[in-house]
Amino acid sequence: MINKALHIAKSEDLFDIVSLHKRAFPVSFLTELGDRVLSAYYSIVITYSEANLFILSSDERLIGFVALANEPTKFYAKLYTSPSFILSVIQSYGLI
């Protein structure tokens, strides 16, 4: 029997979320920026009070996820002013 579960993502799920994102979107802009940027992005989704990141697992293996924000404009304003996200983007370009 296959056991599937849907739950809200936690920080400890980041590695699996980033890995799945890279497999699902191999040539996307965020993927090309690297693991550090993806981790910072999804970490902000997880911790932002007006957003949710749901993950679907099958037999304890991540098979899907969806990120939702109540007000995307406010979410992206928070993202683009987040020191961890800004730093990860700068590092992805090798500027520091």
Coordinates of C-alpha atoms in Angstrom, one line a residue:
M1 CA 0.0 0.0 0.0
I2 CA 1.3 3.5 -0.9
N3 CA 0.9 6.0 1.9
K4 CA 0.5 9.6 0.8
A5 CA 0.5 12.6 3.1
L6 CA 0.0 16.3 2.6
H7 CA 1.4 18.7 5.2
I8 CA 2.9 22.1 5.7
A9 CA 6.6 22.2 4.9
K10 CA 9.2 22.8 7.7
S11 CA 12.8 24.0 7.5
E12 CA 14.0 20.4 7.6
D13 CA 12.2 19.8 4.3
L14 CA 14.3 22.4 2.4
F15 CA 16.9 20.0 0.9
D16 CA 14.2 17.8 -0.6
I17 CA 12.2 20.8 -1.9
V18 CA 15.2 22.3 -3.6
S19 CA 16.1 18.9 -5.1
L20 CA 12.6 18.4 -6.5
H21 CA 12.5 22.0 -7.8
K22 CA 15.7 21.4 -9.7
R23 CA 14.4 18.2 -11.3
A24 CA 11.0 19.8 -12.1
F25 CA 12.4 23.1 -13.5
P26 CA 16.0 22.4 -14.7
V27 CA 16.3 25.5 -16.8
S28 CA 14.3 28.0 -14.7
F29 CA 15.9 31.3 -13.6
L30 CA 15.8 30.4 -9.9
T31 CA 17.3 27.0 -10.6
E32 CA 20.1 28.6 -12.6
L33 CA 20.9 30.8 -9.6
G34 CA 21.6 27.7 -7.5
D35 CA 20.8 25.8 -4.4
R36 CA 21.6 28.7 -2.0
V37 CA 19.0 31.0 -3.7
L38 CA 16.4 28.2 -3.9
S39 CA 16.9 27.4 -0.2
A40 CA 16.6 31.1 0.7
Y41 CA 13.5 31.5 -1.4
Y42 CA 11.7 28.5 0.0
S43 CA 12.9 29.3 3.6
I44 CA 11.1 32.7 3.3
V45 CA 8.0 31.0 2.0
I46 CA 8.0 28.6 5.0
T47 CA 8.5 31.4 7.5
Y48 CA 6.4 34.2 6.1
S49 CA 3.1 34.4 8.0
E50 CA 1.0 35.1 4.9
A51 CA 2.3 32.2 2.9
N52 CA 2.2 28.4 3.0
L53 CA 4.3 25.7 1.4
F54 CA 2.5 22.4 1.2
I55 CA 4.4 19.2 0.4
L56 CA 3.1 15.9 -0.7
S57 CA 4.9 12.8 0.4
S58 CA 4.5 9.2 -0.7
D59 CA 6.0 6.6 1.7
E60 CA 8.0 9.5 3.3
R61 CA 9.5 10.6 0.0
L62 CA 8.7 14.1 -1.3
I63 CA 6.8 13.9 -4.6
G64 CA 5.3 17.4 -4.9
F65 CA 4.9 20.8 -3.4
V66 CA 3.0 24.0 -3.9
A67 CA 3.7 27.5 -2.5
L68 CA 0.9 29.9 -1.9
A69 CA 0.9 33.6 -0.7
N70 CA -2.2 35.4 0.4
E71 CA -0.9 38.6 -1.1
P72 CA 1.8 37.9 -3.6
T73 CA 2.8 41.6 -3.9
K74 CA 3.6 41.8 -0.2
F75 CA 5.4 38.4 -0.2
Y76 CA 7.7 39.5 -3.0
A77 CA 8.3 42.9 -1.3
K78 CA 9.4 40.8 1.8
L79 CA 11.5 38.5 -0.4
Y80 CA 13.3 41.3 -2.3
T81 CA 14.2 43.0 1.0
S82 CA 15.3 39.9 2.8
P83 CA 19.0 40.0 3.7
S84 CA 19.3 36.2 3.3
F85 CA 17.8 36.2 -0.2
I86 CA 19.8 39.2 -1.3
L87 CA 23.0 37.7 -0.1
S88 CA 22.3 34.4 -1.7
V89 CA 21.7 36.1 -5.1
I90 CA 24.9 38.2 -4.8
Q91 CA 26.8 35.0 -3.9
S92 CA 25.3 33.1 -6.9
Y93 CA 26.8 35.7 -9.2
G94 CA 30.2 35.4 -7.5
L95 CA 30.3 39.0 -6.3
I96 CA 31.3 38.1 -2.8

